[in-house]
JSON list of C-alpha atoms in Angstrom, two decimals:
[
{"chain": "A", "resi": 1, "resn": "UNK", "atom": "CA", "xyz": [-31.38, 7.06, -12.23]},
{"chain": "A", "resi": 2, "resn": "UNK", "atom": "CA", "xyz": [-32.34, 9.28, -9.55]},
{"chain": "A", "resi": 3, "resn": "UNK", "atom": "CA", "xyz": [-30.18, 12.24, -8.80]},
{"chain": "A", "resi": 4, "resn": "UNK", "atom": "CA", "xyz": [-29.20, 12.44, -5.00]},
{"chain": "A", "resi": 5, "resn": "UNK", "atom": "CA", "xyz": [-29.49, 15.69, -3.05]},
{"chain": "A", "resi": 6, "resn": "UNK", "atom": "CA", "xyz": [-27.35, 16.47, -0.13]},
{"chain": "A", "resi": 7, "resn": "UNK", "atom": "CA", "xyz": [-30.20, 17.33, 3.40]},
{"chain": "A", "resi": 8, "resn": "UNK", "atom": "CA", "xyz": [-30.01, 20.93, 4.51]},
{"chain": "A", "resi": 9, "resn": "UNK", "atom": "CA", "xyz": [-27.60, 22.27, 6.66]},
{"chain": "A", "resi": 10, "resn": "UNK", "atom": "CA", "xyz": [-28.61, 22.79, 10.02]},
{"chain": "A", "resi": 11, "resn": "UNK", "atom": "CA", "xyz": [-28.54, 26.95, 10.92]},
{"chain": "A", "resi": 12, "resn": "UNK", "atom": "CA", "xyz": [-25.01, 26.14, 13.08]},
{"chain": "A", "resi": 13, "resn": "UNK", "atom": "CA", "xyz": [-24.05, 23.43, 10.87]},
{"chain": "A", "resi": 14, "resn": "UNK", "atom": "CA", "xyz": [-23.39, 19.61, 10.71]},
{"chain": "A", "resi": 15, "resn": "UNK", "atom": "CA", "xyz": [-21.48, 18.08, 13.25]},
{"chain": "A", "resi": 16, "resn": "UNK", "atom": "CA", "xyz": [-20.93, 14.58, 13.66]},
{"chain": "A", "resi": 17, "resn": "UNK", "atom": "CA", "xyz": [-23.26, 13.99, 16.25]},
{"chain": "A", "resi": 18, "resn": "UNK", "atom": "CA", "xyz": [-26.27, 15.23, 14.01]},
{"chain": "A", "resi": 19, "resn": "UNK", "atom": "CA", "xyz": [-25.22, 13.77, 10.72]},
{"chain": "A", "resi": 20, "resn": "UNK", "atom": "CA", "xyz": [-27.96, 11.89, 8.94]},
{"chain": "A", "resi": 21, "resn": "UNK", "atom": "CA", "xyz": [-27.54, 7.95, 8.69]},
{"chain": "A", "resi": 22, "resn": "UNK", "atom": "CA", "xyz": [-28.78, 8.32, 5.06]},
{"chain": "A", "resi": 23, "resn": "UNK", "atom": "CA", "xyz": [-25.98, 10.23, 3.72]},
{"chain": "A", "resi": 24, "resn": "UNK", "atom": "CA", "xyz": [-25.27, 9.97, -0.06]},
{"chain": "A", "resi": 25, "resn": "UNK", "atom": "CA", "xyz": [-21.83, 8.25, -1.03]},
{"chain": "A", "resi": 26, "resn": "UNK", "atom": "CA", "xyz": [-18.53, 10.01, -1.28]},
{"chain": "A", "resi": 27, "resn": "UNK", "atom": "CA", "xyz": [-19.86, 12.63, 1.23]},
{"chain": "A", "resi": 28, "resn": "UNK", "atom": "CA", "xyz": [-17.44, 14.02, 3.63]},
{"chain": "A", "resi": 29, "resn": "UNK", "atom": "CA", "xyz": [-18.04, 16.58, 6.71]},
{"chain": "A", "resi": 30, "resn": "UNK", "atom": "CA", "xyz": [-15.90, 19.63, 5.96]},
{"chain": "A", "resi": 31, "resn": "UNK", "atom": "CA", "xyz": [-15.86, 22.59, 8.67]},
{"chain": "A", "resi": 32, "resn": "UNK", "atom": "CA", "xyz": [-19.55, 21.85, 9.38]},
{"chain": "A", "resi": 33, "resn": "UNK", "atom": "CA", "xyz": [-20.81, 21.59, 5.72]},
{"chain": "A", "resi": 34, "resn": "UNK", "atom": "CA", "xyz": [-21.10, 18.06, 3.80]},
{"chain": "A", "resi": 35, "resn": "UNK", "atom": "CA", "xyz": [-18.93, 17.87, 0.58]},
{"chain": "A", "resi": 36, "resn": "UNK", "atom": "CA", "xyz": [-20.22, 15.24, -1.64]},
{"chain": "A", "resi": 37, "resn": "UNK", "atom": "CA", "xyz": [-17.87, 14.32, -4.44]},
{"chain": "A", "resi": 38, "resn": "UNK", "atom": "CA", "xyz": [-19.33, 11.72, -7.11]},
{"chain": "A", "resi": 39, "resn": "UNK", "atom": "CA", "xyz": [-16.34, 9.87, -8.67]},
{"chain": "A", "resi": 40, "resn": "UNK", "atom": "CA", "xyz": [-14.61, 9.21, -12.24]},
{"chain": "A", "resi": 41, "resn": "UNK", "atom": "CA", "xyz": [-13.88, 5.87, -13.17]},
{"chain": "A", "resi": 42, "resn": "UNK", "atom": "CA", "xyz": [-9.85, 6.41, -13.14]},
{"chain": "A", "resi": 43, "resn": "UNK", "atom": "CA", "xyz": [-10.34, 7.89, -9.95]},
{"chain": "A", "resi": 44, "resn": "UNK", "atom": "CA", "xyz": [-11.89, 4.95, -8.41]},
{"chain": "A", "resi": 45, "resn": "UNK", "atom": "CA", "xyz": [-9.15, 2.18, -10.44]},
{"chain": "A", "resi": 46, "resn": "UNK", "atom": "CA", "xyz": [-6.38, 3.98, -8.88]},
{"chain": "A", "resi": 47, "resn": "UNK", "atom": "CA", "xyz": [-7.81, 3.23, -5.14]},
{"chain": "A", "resi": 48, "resn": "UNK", "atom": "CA", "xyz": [-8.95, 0.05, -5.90]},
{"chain": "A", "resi": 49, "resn": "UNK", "atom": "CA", "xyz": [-5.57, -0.36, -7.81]},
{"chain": "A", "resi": 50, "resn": "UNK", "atom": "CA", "xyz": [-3.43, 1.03, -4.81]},
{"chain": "A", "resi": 51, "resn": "UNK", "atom": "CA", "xyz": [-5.49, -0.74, -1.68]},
{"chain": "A", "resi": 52, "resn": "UNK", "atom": "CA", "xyz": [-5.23, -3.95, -3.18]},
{"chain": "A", "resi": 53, "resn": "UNK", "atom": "CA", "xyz": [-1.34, -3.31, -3.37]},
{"chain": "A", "resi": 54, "resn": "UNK", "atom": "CA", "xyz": [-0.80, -1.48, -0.47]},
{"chain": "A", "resi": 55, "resn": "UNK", "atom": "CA", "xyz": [-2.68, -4.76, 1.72]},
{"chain": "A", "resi": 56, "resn": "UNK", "atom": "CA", "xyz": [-0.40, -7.15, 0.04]},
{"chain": "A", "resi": 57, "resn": "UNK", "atom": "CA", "xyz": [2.50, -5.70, 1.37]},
{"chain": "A", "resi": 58, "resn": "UNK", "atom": "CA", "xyz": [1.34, -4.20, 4.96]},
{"chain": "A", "resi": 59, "resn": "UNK", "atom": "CA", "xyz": [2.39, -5.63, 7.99]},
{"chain": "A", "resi": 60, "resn": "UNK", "atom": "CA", "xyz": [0.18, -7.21, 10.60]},
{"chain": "A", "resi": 61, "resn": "UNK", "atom": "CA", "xyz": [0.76, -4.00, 12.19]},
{"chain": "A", "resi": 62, "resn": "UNK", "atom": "CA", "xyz": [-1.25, -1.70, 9.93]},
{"chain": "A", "resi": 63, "resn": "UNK", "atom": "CA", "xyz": [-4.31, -1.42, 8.12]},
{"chain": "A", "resi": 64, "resn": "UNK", "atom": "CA", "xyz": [-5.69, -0.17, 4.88]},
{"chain": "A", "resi": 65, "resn": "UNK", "atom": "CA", "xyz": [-8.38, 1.58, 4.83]},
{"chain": "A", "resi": 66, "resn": "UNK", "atom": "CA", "xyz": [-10.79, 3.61, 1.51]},
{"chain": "A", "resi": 67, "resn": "UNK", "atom": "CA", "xyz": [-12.37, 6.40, 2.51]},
{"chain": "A", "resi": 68, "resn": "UNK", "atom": "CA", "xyz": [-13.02, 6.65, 6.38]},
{"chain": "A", "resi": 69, "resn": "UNK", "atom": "CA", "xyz": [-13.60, 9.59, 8.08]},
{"chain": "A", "resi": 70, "resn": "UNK", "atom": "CA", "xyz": [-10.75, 11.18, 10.19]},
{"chain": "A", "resi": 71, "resn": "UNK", "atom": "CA", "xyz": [-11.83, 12.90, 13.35]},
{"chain": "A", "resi": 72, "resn": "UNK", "atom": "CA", "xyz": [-10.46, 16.56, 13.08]},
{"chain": "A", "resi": 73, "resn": "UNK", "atom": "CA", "xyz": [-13.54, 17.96, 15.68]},
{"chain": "A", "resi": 74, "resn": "UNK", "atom": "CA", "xyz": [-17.05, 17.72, 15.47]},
{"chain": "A", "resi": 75, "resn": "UNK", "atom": "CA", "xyz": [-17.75, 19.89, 12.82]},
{"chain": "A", "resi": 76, "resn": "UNK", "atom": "CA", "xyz": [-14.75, 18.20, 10.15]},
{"chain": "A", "resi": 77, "resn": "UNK", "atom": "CA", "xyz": [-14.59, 14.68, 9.91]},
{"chain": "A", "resi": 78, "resn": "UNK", "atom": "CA", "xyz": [-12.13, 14.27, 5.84]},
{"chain": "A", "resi": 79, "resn": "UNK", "atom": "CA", "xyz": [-12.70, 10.97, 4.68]},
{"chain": "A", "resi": 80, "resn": "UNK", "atom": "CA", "xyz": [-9.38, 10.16, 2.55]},
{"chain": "A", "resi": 81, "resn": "UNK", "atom": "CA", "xyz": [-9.44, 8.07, -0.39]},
{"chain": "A", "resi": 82, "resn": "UNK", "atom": "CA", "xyz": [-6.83, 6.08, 0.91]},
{"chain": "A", "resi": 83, "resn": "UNK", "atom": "CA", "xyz": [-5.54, 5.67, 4.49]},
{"chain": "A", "resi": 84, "resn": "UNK", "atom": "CA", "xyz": [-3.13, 3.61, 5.97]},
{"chain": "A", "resi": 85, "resn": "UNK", "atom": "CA", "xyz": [-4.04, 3.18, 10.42]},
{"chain": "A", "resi": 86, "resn": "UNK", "atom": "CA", "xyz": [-2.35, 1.34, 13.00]},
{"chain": "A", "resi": 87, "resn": "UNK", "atom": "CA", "xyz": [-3.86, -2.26, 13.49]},
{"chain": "A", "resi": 88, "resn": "UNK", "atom": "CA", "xyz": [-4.36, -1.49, 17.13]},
{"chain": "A", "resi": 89, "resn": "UNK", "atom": "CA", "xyz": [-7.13, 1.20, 16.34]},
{"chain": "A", "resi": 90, "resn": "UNK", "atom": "CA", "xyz": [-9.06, -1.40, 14.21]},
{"chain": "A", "resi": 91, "resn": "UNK", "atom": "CA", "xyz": [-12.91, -2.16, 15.04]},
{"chain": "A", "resi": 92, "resn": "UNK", "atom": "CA", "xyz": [-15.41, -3.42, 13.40]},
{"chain": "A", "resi": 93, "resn": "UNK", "atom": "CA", "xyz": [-17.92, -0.94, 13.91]},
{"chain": "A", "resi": 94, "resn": "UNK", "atom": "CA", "xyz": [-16.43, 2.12, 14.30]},
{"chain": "A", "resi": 95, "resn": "UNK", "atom": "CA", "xyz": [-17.12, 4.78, 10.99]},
{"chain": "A", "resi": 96, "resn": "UNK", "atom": "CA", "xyz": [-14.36, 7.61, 11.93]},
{"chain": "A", "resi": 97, "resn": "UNK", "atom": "CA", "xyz": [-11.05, 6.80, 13.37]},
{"chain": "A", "resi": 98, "resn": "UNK", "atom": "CA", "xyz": [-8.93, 9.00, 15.75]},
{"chain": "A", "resi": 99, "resn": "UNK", "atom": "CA", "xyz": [-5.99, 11.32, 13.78]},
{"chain": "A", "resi": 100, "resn": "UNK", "atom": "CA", "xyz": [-3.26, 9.70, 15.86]},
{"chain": "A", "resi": 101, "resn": "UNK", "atom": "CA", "xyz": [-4.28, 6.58, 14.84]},
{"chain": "A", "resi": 102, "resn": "UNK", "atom": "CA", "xyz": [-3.73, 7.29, 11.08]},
{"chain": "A", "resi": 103, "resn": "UNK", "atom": "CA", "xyz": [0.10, 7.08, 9.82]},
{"chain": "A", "resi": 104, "resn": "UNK", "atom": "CA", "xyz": [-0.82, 8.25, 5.97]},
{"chain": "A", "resi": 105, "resn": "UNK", "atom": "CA", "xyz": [-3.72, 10.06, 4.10]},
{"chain": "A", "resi": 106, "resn": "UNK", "atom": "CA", "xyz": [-3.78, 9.98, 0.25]},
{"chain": "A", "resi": 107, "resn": "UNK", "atom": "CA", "xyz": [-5.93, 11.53, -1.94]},
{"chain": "A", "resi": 108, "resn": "UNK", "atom": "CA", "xyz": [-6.26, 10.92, -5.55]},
{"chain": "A", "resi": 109, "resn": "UNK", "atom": "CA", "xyz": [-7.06, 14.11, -7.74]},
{"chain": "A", "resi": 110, "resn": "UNK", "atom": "CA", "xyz": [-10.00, 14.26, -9.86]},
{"chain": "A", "resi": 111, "resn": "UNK", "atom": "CA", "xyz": [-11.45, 17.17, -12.17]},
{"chain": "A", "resi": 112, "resn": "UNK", "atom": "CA", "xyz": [-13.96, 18.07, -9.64]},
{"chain": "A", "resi": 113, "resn": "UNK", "atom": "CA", "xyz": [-12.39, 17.84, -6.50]},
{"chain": "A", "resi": 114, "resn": "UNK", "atom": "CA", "xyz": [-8.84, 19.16, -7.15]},
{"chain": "A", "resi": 115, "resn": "UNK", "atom": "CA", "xyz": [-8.71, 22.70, -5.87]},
{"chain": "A", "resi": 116, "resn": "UNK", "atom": "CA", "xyz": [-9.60, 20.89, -2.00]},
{"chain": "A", "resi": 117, "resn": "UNK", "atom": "CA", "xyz": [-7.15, 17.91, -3.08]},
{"chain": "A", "resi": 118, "resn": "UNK", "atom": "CA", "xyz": [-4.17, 20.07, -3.75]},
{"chain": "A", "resi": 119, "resn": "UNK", "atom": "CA", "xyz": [-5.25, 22.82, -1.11]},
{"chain": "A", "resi": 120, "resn": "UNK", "atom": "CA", "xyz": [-7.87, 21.96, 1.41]},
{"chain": "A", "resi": 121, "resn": "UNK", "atom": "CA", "xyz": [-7.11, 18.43, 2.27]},
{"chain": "A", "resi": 122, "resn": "UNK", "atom": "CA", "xyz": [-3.28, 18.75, 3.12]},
{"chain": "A", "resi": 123, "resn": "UNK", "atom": "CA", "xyz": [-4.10, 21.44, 5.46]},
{"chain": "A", "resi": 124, "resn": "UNK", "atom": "CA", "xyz": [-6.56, 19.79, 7.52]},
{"chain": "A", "resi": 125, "resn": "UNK", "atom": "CA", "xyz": [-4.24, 16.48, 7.34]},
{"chain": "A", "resi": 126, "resn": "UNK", "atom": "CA", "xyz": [-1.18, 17.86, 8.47]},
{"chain": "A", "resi": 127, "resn": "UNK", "atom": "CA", "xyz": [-3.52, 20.01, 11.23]},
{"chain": "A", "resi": 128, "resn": "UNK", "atom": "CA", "xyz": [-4.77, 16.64, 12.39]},
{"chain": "A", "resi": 129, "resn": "UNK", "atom": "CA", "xyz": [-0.80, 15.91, 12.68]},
{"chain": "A", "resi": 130, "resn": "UNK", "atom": "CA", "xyz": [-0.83, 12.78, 10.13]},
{"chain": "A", "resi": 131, "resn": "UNK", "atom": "CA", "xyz": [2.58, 12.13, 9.48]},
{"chain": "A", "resi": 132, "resn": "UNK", "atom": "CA", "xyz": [2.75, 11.27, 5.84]},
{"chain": "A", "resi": 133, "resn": "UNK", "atom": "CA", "xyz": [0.26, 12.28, 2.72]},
{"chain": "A", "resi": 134, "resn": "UNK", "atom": "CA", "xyz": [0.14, 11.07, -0.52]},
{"chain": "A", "resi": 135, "resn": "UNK", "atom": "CA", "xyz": [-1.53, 13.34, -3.12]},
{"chain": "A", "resi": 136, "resn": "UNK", "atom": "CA", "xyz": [-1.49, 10.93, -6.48]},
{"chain": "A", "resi": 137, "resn": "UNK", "atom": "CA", "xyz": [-1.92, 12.46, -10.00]},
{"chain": "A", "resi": 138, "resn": "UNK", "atom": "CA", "xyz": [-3.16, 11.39, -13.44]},
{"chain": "A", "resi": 139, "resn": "UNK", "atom": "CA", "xyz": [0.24, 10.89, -15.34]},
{"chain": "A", "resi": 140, "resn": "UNK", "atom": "CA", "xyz": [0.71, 10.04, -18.82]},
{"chain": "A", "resi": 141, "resn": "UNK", "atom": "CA", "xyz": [-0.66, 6.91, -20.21]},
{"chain": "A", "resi": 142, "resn": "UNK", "atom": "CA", "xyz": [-3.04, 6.88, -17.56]},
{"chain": "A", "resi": 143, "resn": "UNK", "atom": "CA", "xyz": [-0.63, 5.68, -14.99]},
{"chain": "A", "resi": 144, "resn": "UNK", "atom": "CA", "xyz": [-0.32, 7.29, -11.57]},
{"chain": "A", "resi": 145, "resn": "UNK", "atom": "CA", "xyz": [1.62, 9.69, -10.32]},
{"chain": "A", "resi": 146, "resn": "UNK", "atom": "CA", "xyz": [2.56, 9.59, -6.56]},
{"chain": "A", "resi": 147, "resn": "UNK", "atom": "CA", "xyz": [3.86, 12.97, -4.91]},
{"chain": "A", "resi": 148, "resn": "UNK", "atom": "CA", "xyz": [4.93, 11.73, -1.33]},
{"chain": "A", "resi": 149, "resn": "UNK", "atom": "CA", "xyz": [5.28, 14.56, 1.59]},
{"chain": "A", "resi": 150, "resn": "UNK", "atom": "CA", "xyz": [6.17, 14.23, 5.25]},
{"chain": "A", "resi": 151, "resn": "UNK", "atom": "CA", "xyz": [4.62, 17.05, 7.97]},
{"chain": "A", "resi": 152, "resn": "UNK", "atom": "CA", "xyz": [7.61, 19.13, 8.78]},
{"chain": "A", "resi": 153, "resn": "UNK", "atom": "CA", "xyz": [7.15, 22.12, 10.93]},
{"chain": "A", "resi": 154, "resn": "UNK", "atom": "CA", "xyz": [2.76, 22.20, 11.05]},
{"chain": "A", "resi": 155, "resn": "UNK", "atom": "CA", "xyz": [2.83, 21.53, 7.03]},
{"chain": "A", "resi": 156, "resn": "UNK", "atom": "CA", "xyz": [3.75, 18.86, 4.63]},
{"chain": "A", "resi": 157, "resn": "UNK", "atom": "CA", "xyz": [6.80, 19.02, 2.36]},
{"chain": "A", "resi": 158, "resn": "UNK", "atom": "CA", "xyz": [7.12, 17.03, -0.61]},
{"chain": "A", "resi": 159, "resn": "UNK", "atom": "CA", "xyz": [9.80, 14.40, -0.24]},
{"chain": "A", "resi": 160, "resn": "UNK", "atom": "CA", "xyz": [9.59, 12.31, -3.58]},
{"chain": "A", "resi": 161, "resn": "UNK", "atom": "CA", "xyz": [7.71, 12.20, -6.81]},
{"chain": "A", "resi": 162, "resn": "UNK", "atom": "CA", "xyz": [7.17, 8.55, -7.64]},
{"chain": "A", "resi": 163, "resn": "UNK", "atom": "CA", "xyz": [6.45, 8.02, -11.33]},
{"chain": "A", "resi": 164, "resn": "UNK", "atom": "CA", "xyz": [6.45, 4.67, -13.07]},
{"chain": "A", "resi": 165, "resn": "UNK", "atom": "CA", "xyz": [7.33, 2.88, -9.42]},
{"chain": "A", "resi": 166, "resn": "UNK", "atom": "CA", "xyz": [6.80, 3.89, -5.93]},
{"chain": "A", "resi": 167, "resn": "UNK", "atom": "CA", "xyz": [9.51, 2.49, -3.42]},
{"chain": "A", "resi": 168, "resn": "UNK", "atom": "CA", "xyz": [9.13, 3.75, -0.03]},
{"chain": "A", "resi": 169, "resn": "UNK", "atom": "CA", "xyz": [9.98, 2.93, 3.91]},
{"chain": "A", "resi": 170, "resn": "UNK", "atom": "CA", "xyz": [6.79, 5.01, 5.27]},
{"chain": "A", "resi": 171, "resn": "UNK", "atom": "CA", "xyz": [5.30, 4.48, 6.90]},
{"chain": "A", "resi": 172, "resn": "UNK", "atom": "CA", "xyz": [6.70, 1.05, 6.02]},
{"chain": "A", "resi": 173, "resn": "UNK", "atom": "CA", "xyz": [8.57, -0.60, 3.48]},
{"chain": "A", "resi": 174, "resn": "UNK", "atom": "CA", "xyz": [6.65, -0.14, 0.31]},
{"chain": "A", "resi": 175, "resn": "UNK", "atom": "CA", "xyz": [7.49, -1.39, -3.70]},
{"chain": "A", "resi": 176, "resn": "UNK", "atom": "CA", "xyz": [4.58, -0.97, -6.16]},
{"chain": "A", "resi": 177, "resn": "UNK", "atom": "CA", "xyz": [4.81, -0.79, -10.10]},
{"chain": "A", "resi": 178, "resn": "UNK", "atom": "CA", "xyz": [2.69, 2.79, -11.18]},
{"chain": "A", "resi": 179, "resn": "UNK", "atom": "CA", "xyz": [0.83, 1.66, -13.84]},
{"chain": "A", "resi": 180, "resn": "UNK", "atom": "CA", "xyz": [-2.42, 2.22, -15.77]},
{"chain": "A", "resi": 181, "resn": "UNK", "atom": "CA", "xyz": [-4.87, 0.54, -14.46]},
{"chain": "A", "resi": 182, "resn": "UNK", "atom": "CA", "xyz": [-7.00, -1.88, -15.76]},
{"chain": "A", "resi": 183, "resn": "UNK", "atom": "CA", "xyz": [-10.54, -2.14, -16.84]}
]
């Protein structure tokens, strides 16, 4: 297995118009510098786990989306693990979708990227003015652990802690079971 290596940053820094095409996975444009963020396997259940629940229940009206780029500016471009985006902003080819277009950013916390998770990514969400975020959590058993917030006043406040079932009306009706995921 060959190890990837992230290019070198440009003396004024990436932007999205000089990003390479040949970008590693899991690599997100951060204030100018590329993040790259390899995965654990929970980590990765829980999305698949929560997109594949979160599309049976959307209306035609929305969209689910795994990690696509949100447009902050030129130089930050987040790429949420989960996203939910209005329907009308859907295209086939487009790679990084407009902040007003997204209704919900979720990020699910891993060992490695939890300091940005908890304190990086909310910030740059609720800057973006995204009106809900999700930041999920390893629980017990393995099962995750939704804390849901709402941007009040330029930040997010923290609404609900799901655990064991998440039940919500944004940023539309939502019932999922929380539970371990499977292999």
């Amino acid at each position: 297995m060959t190890a990837q290596t992230l290019p070198i940053t440009p003396p004024d820094g990436w932007t999205l118009d000089n990003l390479p095409s040949d970008l590693p996975k899991h690599t997100e444009l951060i204030r100018g510098v590329l993040v790259m963020s390899p995965q654990k396997t929970w980590h990765m259940a829980i999305i698949r786990m929560l997109d594949r629940l979160l599309r049976d229940q959307a209306p035609d009206e929305y969209v689910i989306f795994r990690e696509m780029a949100v447009k902050r500016s030129l130089r930050s471009a987040p790429e949420p693990d989960l996203s939910i985006v209005r329907a009308s902003a859907f295209d086939w080819d487009k790679s990084v979708y407009l902040p007003a277009d997204v209704l919900l950013a979720a990020e699910v916390i891993s060992p490695e990227s939890e300091e940005r998770d908890r304190e990086e990514k909310p910030l740059l969400y609720a800057s973006m003015g995204i009106p809900s975020f999700w930041l999920i959590e390893r629980g017990p058993e393995l099962a995750p652990i939704v804390n849901e917030h709402q941007l009040y006043g330029g930040g997010y406040r923290l609404m609900h802690t799901h655990i064991g079932h998440l039940k919500t009306e944004i940023p539309f009706p939502i019932d999922i079971p929380l539970e371990a995921p499977k292999p």
